[in-house]
PDB file of N, CA, C and O in Angstrom:
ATOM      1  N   UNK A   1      -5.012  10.521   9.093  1.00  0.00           N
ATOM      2  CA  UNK A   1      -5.285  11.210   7.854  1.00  0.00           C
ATOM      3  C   UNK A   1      -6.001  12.518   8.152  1.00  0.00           C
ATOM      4  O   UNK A   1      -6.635  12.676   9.196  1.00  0.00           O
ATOM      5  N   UNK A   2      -5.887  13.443   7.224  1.00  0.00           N
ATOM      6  CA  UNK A   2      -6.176  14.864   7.728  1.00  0.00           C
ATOM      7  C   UNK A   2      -8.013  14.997   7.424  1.00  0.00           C
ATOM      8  O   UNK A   2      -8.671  13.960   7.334  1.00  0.00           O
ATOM      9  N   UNK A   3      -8.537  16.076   7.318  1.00  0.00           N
ATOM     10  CA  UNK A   3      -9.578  16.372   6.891  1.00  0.00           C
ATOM     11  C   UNK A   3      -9.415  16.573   4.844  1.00  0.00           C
ATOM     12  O   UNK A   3     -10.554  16.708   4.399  1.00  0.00           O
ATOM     13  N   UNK A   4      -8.660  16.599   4.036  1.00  0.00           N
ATOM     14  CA  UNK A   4      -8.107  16.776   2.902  1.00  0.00           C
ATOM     15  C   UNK A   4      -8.230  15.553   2.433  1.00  0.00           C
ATOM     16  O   UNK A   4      -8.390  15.777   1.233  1.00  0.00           O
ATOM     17  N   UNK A   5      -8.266  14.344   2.573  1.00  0.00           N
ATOM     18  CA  UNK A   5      -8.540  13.084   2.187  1.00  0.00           C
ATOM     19  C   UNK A   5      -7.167  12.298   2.809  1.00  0.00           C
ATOM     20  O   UNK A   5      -6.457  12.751   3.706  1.00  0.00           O
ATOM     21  N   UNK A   6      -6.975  10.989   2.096  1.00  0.00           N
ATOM     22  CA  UNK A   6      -5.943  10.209   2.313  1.00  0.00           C
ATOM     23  C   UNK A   6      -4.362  10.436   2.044  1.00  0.00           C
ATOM     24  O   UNK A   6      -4.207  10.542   0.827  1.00  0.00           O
ATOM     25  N   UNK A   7      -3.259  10.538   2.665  1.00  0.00           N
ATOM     26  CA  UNK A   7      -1.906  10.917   2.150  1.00  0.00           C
ATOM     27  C   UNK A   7      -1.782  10.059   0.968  1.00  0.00           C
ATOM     28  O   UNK A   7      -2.230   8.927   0.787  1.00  0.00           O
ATOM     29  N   UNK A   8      -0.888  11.031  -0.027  1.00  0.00           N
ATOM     30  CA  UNK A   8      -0.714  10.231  -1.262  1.00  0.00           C
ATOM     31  C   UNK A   8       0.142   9.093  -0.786  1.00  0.00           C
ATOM     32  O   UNK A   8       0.826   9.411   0.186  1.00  0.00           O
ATOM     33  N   UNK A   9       0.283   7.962  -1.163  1.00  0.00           N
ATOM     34  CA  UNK A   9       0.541   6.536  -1.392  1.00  0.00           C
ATOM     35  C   UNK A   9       2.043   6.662  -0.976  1.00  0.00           C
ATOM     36  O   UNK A   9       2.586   6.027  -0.071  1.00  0.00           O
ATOM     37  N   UNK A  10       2.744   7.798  -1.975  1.00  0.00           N
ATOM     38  CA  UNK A  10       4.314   7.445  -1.918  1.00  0.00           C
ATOM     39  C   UNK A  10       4.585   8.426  -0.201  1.00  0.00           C
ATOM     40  O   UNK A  10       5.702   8.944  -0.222  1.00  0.00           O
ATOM     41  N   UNK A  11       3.972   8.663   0.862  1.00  0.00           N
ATOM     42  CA  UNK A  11       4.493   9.418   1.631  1.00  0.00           C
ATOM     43  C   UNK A  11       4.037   8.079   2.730  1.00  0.00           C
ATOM     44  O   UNK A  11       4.216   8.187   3.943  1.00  0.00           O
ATOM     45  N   UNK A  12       3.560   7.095   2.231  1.00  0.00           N
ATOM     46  CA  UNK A  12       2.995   6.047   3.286  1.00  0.00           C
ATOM     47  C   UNK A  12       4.249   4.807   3.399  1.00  0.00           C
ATOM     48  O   UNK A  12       4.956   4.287   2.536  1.00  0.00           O
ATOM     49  N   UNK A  13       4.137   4.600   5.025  1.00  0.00           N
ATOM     50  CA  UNK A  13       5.394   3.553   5.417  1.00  0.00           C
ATOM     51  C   UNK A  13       4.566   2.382   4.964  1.00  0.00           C
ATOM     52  O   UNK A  13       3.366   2.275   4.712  1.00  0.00           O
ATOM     53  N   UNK A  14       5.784   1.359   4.930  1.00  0.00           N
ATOM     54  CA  UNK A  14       4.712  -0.124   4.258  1.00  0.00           C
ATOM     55  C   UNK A  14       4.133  -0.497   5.345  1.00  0.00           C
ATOM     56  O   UNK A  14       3.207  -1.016   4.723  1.00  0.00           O
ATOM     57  N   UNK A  15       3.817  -0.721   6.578  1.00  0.00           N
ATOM     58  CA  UNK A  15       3.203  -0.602   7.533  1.00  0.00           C
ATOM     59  C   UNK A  15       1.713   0.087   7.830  1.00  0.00           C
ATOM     60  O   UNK A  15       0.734  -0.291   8.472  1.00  0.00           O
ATOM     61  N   UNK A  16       1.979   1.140   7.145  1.00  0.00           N
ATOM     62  CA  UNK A  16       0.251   1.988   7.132  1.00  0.00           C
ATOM     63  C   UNK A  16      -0.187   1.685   5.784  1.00  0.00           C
ATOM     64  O   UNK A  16      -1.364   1.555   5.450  1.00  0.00           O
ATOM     65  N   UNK A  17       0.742   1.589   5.089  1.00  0.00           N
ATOM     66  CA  UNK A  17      -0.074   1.169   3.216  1.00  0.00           C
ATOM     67  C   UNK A  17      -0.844  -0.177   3.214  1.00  0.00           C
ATOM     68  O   UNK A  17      -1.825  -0.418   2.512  1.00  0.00           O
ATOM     69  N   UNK A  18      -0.098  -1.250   4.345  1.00  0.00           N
ATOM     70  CA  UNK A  18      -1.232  -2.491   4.175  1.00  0.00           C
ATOM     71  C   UNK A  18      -2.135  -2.547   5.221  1.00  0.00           C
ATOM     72  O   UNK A  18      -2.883  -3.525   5.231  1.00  0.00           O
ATOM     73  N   UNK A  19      -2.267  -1.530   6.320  1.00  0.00           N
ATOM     74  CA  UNK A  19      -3.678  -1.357   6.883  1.00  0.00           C
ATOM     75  C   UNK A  19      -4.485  -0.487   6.051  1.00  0.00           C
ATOM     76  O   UNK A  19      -5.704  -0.644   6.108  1.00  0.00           O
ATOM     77  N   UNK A  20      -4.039   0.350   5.334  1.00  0.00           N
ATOM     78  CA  UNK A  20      -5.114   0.454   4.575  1.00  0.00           C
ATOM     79  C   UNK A  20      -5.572  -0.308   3.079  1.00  0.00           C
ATOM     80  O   UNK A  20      -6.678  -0.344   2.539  1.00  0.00           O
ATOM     81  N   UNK A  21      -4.544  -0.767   2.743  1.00  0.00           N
ATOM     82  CA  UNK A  21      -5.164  -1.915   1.638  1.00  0.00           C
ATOM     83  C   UNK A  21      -6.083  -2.831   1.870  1.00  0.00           C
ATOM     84  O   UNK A  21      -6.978  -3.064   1.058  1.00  0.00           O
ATOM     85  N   UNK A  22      -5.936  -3.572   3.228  1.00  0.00           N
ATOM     86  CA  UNK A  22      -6.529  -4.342   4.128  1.00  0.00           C
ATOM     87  C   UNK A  22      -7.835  -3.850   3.919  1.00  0.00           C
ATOM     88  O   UNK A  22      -8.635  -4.380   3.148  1.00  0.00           O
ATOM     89  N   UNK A  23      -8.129  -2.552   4.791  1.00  0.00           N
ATOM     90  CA  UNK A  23      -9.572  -1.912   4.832  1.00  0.00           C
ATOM     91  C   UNK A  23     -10.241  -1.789   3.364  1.00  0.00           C
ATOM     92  O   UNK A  23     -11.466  -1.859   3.272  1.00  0.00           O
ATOM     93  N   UNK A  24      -9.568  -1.634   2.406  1.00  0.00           N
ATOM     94  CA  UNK A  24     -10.070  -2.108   1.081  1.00  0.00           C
ATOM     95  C   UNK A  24     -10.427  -2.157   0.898  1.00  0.00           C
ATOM     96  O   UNK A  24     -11.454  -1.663   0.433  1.00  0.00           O
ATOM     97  N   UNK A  25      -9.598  -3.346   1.195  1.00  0.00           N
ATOM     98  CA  UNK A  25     -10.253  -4.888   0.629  1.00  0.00           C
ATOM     99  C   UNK A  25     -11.415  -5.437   1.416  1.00  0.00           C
ATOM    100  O   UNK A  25     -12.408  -6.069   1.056  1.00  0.00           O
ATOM    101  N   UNK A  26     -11.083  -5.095   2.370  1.00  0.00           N
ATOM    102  CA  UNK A  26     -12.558  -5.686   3.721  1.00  0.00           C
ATOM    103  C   UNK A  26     -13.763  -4.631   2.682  1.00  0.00           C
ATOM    104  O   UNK A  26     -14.859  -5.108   2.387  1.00  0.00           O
ATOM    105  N   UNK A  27     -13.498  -3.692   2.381  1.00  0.00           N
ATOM    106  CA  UNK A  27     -14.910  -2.511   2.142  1.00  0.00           C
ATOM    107  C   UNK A  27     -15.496  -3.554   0.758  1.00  0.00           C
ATOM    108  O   UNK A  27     -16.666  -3.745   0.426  1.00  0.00           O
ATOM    109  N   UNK A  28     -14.138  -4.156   0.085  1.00  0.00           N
ATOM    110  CA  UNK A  28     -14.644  -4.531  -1.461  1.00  0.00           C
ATOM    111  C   UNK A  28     -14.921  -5.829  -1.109  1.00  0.00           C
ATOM    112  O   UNK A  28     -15.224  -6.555  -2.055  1.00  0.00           O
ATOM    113  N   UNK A  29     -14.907  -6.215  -0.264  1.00  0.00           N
ATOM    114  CA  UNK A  29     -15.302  -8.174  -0.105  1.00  0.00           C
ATOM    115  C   UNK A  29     -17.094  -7.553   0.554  1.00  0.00           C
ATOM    116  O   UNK A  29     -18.072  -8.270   0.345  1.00  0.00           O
ATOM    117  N   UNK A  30     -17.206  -6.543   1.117  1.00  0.00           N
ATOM    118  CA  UNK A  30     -18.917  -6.569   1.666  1.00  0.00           C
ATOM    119  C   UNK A  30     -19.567  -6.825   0.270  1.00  0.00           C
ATOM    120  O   UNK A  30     -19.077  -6.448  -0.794  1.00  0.00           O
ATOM    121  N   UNK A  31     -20.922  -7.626   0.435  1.00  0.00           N
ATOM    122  CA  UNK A  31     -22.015  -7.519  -0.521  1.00  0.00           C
ATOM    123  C   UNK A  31     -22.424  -6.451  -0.910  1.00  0.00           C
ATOM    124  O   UNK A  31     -22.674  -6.289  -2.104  1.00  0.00           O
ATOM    125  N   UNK A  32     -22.576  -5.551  -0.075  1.00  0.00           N
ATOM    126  CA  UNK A  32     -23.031  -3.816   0.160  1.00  0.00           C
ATOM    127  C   UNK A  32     -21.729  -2.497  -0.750  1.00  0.00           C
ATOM    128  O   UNK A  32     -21.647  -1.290  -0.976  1.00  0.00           O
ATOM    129  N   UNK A  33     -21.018  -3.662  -0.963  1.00  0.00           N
ATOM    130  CA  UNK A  33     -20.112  -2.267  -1.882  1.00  0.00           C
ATOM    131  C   UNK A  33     -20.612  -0.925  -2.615  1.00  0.00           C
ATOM    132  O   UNK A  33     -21.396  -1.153  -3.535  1.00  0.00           O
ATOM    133  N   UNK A  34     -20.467  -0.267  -2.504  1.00  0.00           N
ATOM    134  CA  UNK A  34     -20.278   1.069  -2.734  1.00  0.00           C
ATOM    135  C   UNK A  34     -20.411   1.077  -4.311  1.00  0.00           C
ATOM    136  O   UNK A  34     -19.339   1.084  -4.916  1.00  0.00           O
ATOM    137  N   UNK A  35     -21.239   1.077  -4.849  1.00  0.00           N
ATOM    138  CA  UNK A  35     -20.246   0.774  -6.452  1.00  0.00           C
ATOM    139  C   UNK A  35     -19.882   1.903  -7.189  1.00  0.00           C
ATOM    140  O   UNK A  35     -19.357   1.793  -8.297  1.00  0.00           O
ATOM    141  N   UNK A  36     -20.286   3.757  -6.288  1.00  0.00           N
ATOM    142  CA  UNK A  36     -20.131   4.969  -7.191  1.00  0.00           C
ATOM    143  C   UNK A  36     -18.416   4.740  -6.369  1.00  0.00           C
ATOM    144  O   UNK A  36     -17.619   5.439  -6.995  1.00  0.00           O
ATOM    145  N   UNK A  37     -17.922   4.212  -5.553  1.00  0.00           N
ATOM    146  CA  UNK A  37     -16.671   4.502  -4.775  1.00  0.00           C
ATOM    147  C   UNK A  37     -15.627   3.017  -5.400  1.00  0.00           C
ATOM    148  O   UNK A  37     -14.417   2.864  -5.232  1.00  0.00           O
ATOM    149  N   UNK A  38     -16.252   2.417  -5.875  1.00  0.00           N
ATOM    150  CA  UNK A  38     -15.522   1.463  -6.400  1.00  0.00           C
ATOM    151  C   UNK A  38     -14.713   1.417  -7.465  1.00  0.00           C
ATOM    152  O   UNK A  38     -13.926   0.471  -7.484  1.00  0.00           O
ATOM    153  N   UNK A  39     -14.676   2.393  -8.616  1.00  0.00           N
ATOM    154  CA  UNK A  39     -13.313   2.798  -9.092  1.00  0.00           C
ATOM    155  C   UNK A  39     -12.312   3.531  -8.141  1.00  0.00           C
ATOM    156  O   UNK A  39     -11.103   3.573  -8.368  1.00  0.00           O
ATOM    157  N   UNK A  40     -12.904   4.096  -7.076  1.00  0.00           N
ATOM    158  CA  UNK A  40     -11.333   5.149  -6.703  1.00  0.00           C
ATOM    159  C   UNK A  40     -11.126   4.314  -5.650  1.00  0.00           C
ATOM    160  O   UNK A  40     -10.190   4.674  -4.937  1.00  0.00           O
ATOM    161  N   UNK A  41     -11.709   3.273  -5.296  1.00  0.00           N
ATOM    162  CA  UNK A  41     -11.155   2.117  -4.038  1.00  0.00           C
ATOM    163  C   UNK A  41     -10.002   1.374  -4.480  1.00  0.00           C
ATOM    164  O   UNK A  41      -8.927   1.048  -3.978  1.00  0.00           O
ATOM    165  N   UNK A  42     -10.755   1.168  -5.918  1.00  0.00           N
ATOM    166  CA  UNK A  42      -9.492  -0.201  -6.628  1.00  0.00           C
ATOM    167  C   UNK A  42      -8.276   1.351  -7.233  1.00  0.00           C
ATOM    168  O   UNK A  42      -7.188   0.777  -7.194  1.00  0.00           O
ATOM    169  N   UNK A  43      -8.165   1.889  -7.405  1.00  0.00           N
ATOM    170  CA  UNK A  43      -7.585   2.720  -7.794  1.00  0.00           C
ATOM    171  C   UNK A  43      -6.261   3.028  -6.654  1.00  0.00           C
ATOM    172  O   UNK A  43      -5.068   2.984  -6.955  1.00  0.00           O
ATOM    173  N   UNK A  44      -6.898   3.388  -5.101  1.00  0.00           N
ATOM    174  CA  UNK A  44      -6.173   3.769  -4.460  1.00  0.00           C
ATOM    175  C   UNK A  44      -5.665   2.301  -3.918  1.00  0.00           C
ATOM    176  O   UNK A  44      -4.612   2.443  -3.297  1.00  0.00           O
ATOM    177  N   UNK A  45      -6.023   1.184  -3.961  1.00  0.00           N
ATOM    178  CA  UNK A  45      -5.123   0.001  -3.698  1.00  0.00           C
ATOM    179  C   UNK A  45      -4.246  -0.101  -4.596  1.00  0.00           C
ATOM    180  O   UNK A  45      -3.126  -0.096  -4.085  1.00  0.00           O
ATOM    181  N   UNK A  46      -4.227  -0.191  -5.700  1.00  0.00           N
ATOM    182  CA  UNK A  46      -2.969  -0.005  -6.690  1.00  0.00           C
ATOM    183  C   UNK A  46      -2.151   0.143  -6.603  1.00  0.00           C
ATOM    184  O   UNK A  46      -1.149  -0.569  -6.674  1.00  0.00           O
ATOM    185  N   UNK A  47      -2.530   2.318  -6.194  1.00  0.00           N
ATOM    186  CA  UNK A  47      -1.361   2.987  -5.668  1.00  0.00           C
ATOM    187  C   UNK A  47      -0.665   2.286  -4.215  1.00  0.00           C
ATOM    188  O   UNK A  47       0.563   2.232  -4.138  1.00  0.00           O
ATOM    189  N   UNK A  48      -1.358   1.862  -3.304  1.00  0.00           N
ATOM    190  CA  UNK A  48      -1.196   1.749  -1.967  1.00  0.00           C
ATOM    191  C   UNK A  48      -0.347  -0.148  -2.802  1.00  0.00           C
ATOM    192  O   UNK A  48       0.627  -0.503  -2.138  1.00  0.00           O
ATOM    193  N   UNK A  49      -0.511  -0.620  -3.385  1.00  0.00           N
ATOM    194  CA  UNK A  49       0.117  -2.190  -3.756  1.00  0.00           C
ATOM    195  C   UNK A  49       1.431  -1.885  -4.423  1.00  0.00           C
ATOM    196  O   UNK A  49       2.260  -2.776  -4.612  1.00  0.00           O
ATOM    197  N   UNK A  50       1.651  -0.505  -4.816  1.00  0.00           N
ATOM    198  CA  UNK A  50       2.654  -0.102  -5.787  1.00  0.00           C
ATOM    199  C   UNK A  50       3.846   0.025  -4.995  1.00  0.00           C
ATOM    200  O   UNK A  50       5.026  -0.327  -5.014  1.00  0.00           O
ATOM    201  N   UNK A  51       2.771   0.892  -4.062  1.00  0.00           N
ATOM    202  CA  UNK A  51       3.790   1.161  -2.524  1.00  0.00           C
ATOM    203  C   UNK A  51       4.654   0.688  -1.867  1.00  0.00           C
ATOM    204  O   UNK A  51       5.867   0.875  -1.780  1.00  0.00           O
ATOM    205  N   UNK A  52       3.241  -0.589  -0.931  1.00  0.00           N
ATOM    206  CA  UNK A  52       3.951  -1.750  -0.712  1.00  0.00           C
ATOM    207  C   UNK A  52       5.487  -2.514  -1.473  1.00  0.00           C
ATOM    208  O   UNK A  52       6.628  -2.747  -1.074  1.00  0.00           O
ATOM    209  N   UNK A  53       4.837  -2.682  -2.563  1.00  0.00           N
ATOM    210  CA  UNK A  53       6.446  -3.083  -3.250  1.00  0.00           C
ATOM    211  C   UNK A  53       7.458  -2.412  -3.451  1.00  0.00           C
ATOM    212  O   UNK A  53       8.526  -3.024  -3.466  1.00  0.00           O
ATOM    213  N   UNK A  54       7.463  -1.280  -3.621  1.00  0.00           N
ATOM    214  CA  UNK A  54       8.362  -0.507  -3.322  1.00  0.00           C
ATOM    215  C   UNK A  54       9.435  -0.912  -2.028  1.00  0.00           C
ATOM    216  O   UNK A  54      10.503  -1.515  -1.919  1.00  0.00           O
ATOM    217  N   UNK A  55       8.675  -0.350  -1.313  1.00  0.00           N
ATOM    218  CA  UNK A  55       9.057  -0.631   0.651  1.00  0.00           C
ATOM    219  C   UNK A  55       9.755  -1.883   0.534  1.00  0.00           C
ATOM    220  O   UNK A  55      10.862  -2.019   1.055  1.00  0.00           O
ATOM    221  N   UNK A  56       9.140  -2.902  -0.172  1.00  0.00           N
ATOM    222  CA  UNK A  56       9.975  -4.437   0.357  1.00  0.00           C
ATOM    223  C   UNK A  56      10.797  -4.852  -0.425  1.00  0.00           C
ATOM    224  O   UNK A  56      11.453  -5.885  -0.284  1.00  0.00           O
ATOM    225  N   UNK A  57      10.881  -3.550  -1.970  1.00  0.00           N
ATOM    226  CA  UNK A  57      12.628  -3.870  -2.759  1.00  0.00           C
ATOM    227  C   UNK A  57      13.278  -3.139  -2.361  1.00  0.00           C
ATOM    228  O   UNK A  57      14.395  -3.262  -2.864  1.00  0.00           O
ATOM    229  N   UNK A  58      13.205  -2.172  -1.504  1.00  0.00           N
ATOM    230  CA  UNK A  58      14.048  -1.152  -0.829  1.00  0.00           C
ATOM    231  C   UNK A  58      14.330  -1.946   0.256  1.00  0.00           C
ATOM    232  O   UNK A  58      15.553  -2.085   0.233  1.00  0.00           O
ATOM    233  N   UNK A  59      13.907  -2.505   1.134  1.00  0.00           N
ATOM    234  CA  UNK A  59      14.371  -3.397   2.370  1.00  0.00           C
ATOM    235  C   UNK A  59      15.514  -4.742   1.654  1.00  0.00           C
ATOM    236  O   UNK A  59      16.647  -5.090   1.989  1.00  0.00           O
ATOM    237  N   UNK A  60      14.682  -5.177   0.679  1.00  0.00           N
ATOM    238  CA  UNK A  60      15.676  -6.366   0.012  1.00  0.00           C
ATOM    239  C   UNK A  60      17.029  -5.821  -0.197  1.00  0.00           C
ATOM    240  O   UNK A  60      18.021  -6.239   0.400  1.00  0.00           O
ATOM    241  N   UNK A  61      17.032  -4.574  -1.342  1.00  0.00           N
ATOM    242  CA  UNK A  61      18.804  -3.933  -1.929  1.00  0.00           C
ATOM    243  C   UNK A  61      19.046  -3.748  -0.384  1.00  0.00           C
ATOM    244  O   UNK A  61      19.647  -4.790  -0.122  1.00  0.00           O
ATOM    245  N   UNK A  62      18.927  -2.974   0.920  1.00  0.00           N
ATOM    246  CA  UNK A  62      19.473  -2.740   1.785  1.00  0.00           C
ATOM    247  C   UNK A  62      20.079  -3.818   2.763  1.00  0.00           C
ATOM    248  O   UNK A  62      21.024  -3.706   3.543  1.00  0.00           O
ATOM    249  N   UNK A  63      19.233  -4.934   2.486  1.00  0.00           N
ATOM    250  CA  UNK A  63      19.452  -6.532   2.774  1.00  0.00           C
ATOM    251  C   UNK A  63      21.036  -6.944   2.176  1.00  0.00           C
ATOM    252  O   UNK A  63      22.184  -7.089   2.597  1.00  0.00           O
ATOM    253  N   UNK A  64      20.371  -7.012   1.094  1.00  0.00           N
ATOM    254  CA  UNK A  64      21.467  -7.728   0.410  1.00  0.00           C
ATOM    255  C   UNK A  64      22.977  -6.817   0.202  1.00  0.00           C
ATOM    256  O   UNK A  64      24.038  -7.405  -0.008  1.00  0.00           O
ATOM    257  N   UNK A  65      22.889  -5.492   0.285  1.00  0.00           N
ATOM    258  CA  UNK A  65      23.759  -4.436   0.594  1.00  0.00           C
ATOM    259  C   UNK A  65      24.631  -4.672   2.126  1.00  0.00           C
ATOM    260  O   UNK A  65      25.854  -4.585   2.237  1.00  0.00           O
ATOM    261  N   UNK A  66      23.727  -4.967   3.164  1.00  0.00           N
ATOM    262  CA  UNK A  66      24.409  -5.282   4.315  1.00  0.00           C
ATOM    263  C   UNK A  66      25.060  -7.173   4.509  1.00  0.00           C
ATOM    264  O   UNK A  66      25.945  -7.529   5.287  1.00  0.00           O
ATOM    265  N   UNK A  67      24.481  -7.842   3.791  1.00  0.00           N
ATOM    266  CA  UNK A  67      24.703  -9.229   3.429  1.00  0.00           C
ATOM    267  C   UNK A  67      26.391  -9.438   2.407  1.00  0.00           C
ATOM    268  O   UNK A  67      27.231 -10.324   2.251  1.00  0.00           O
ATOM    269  N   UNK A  68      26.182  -8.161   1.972  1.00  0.00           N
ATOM    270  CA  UNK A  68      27.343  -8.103   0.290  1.00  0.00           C
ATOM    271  C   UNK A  68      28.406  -7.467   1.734  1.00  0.00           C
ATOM    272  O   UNK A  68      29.326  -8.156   2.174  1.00  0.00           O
ATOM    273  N   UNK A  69      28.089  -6.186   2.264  1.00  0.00           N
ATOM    274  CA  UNK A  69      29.268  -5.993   3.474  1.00  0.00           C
ATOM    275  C   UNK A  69      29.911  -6.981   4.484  1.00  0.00           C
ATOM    276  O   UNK A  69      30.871  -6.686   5.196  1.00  0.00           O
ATOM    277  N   UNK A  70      29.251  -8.245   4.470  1.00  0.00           N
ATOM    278  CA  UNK A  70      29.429  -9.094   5.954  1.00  0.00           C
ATOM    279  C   UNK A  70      30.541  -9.950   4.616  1.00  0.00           C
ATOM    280  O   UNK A  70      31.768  -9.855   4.657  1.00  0.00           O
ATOM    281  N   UNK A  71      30.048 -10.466   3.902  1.00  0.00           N
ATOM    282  CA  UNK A  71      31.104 -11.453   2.572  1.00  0.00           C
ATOM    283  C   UNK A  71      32.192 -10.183   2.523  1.00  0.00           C
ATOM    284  O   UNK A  71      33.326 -10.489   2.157  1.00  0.00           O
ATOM    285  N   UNK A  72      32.010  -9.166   2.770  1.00  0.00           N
ATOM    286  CA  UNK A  72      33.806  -8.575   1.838  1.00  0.00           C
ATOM    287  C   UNK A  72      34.457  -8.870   2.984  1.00  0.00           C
ATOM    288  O   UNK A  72      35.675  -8.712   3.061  1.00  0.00           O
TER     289      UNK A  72
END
């Protein structure tokens, strides 16, 4: 990530979107949470969960796209 903050969500592979959801979530499970950073934490997991799903219905249609080619 640059000095500018975090890449927006939709430029992230599902691969880097759940290491950082992960880190999160690890930041939001401490007792010690942050609580002035705790709206834009849960905020940017959202985006970063939105992501994720994205990535794994795009893998599914391409699935089932190469699955629908092997049946014709």
């Amino acid at each position: 990530m640059s000095g500018k903050g975090p890449k927006p969500a939709e430029e992230l592979g599902y691969a880097e979107a759940l290491a950082e959801l992960e880190a999160i979530l690890e930041e939001l499970e401490d007792e010690h949470v942050d609580v002035d950073r705790l709206s834009d934490r849960v905020t940017r997991a959202r985006a970063l969960i939105a992501r994720c799903r994205d990535r794994i219905s795009d893998a599914r249609l391409k699935v089932e796209d190469v699955v629908a080619d092997l049946d014709a």
